Amino acid sequence: MAKKQMSREGYQKLEEKINYLVTVRRAEVAQKLKEARAFGDLSENAEYDEAKNEQGILEAEIAELENTLANAEIVDGDNISVDEIGIGSLIEIRRKGEDKIQKLQIVGTNEVNVKEGKISDESPIGRAAMHKRVGDTFIVEAPVGELTFEVLAISRK
């Protein structure tokens, strides 16, 4: 599996989430299982089945997050290019034919927060913008057709 780039902040948030799932959620699910077992016959115990399903989903989520962290490449500080768009880049773009400037940050998929202007490198705009330089244009396929954007600026935080 190829290394997936993410910011240090995103990496730390995932570590915190795993810690919460392992220390708090596992204990909660274990308690649900214990209580469900007390209801008796496990073959006809809906509460037990539900708790086992919840446990399976929780363990799968923990395993997926651990795998993400194990295959993460942290990009921050001086590693963020100001010459071409990459993970961590703060960009200013303008759609062709419009005056409005959009300020976005390209982040890994686990860090997306559209309200904060953080878009994934795998989103349509993020993917199309990767490796572009100031002055370059790029095209994004959208439901309304092709949208053309110009890169106005690239910076770090």
XYZ file of C-alpha atoms in Angstrom:
157
model
C 0.000 0.000 0.000
C 1.344 3.420 -0.945
C 1.981 5.973 1.761
C -0.945 8.384 2.179
C 0.026 11.967 2.876
C -1.580 13.901 5.714
C -0.795 16.840 7.933
C 0.625 16.450 11.430
C -2.643 17.888 12.779
C -4.662 15.275 10.874
C -2.371 12.496 12.106
C -2.780 13.642 15.714
C -6.582 13.812 15.354
C -6.623 10.214 14.113
C -4.423 9.143 17.027
C -6.851 10.826 19.432
C -9.805 9.118 17.767
C -8.170 5.688 18.019
C -7.317 6.337 21.661
C -10.966 7.239 22.371
C -12.282 4.186 20.527
C -9.864 1.834 22.306
C -10.187 3.244 25.823
C -13.790 4.472 25.971
C -15.871 2.822 23.237
C -14.410 -0.673 23.748
C -15.322 -0.484 27.438
C -18.853 0.699 26.595
C -19.396 -2.112 24.098
C -17.937 -4.681 26.510
C -20.411 -3.471 29.150
C -23.300 -3.814 26.675
C -22.184 -7.378 25.918
C -21.995 -8.188 29.620
C -25.489 -6.797 30.225
C -26.904 -8.620 27.190
C -25.418 -11.939 28.356
C -27.320 -11.482 31.614
C -30.611 -11.709 29.694
C -30.052 -15.436 29.269
C -30.250 -17.644 26.169
C -27.828 -16.104 23.639
C -29.464 -17.851 20.661
C -32.599 -15.721 21.017
C -31.040 -12.606 22.512
C -31.438 -9.577 20.211
C -29.544 -7.305 22.603
C -26.553 -9.671 22.517
C -26.618 -9.870 18.701
C -26.788 -6.071 18.481
C -23.886 -5.646 20.915
C -21.786 -8.218 18.978
C -22.504 -6.351 15.727
C -21.533 -3.059 17.356
C -18.327 -4.667 18.616
C -17.484 -5.911 15.105
C -18.061 -2.475 13.566
C -15.962 -0.826 16.285
C -13.052 -3.251 15.828
C -13.172 -2.774 12.032
C -13.048 1.015 12.467
C -10.085 0.745 14.857
C -8.240 -1.562 12.450
C -8.886 0.786 9.513
C -7.631 3.824 11.446
C -4.546 1.946 12.647
C -3.819 0.930 9.050
C -4.226 4.550 7.901
C -1.744 5.751 10.532
C 0.702 2.931 9.779
C 0.726 3.983 6.118
C 0.760 7.744 6.701
C 3.386 10.160 5.506
C 3.279 13.386 7.503
C 3.622 16.540 5.440
C 4.111 19.785 7.320
C 6.236 22.878 7.712
C 9.025 23.117 5.187
C 7.783 19.996 3.377
C 4.801 21.947 2.007
C 5.669 23.329 -1.383
C 4.849 26.897 -2.347
C 5.890 26.201 -5.950
C 3.260 23.594 -6.790
C 0.043 22.405 -5.162
C 0.298 19.387 -2.884
C -0.984 18.099 0.450
C -1.058 20.950 2.961
C -1.004 23.696 0.346
C -3.189 26.727 0.942
C -4.438 27.820 -2.443
C -6.361 30.700 -3.909
C -8.258 29.858 -7.068
C -10.776 31.645 -9.241
C -13.315 30.064 -11.544
C -13.036 31.339 -15.100
C -15.587 34.062 -15.751
C -16.122 34.880 -12.053
C -14.578 37.443 -9.705
C -14.933 35.426 -6.493
C -11.676 33.991 -5.151
C -11.845 30.694 -3.277
C -9.321 29.998 -0.530
C -8.854 26.280 0.081
C -6.416 23.929 1.755
C -5.590 20.591 0.174
C -5.641 17.880 2.858
C -5.743 14.095 3.144
C -9.125 12.376 2.990
C -9.304 11.984 6.775
C -8.979 15.731 7.354
C -11.717 17.092 5.092
C -13.782 19.938 6.547
C -15.604 21.874 3.855
C -16.755 24.568 6.317
C -13.083 25.331 7.052
C -12.164 25.212 3.357
C -10.247 21.935 3.716
C -10.768 19.726 0.675
C -9.355 16.314 -0.088
C -6.601 15.665 -2.574
C -9.021 13.047 -3.944
C -11.954 15.458 -4.397
C -12.623 16.652 -7.965
C -11.055 20.091 -7.357
C -8.235 18.710 -5.204
C -7.294 16.018 -7.704
C -7.366 18.452 -10.645
C -5.331 21.091 -8.752
C -2.526 18.775 -7.616
C 0.916 19.709 -8.988
C -0.372 22.907 -10.612
C 1.560 26.171 -10.230
C 0.541 29.813 -9.908
C -0.890 30.950 -13.238
C -1.879 27.423 -14.309
C -5.478 26.560 -15.109
C -7.188 23.261 -14.493
C -10.499 21.730 -15.465
C -12.908 19.996 -13.094
C -15.645 17.704 -14.362
C -18.851 18.650 -12.549
C -22.529 17.734 -12.966
C -23.073 21.140 -14.622
C -20.219 20.499 -17.068
C -16.553 21.419 -17.148
C -15.421 24.139 -14.752
C -12.135 25.909 -15.389
C -10.132 27.361 -12.488
C -6.971 29.498 -12.376
C -4.397 29.140 -9.599
C -3.769 32.613 -8.139
C -1.617 31.786 -5.121
C 0.003 28.874 -3.261
C 1.212 29.206 0.327
C 1.766 27.451 3.637
C -0.182 28.293 6.793
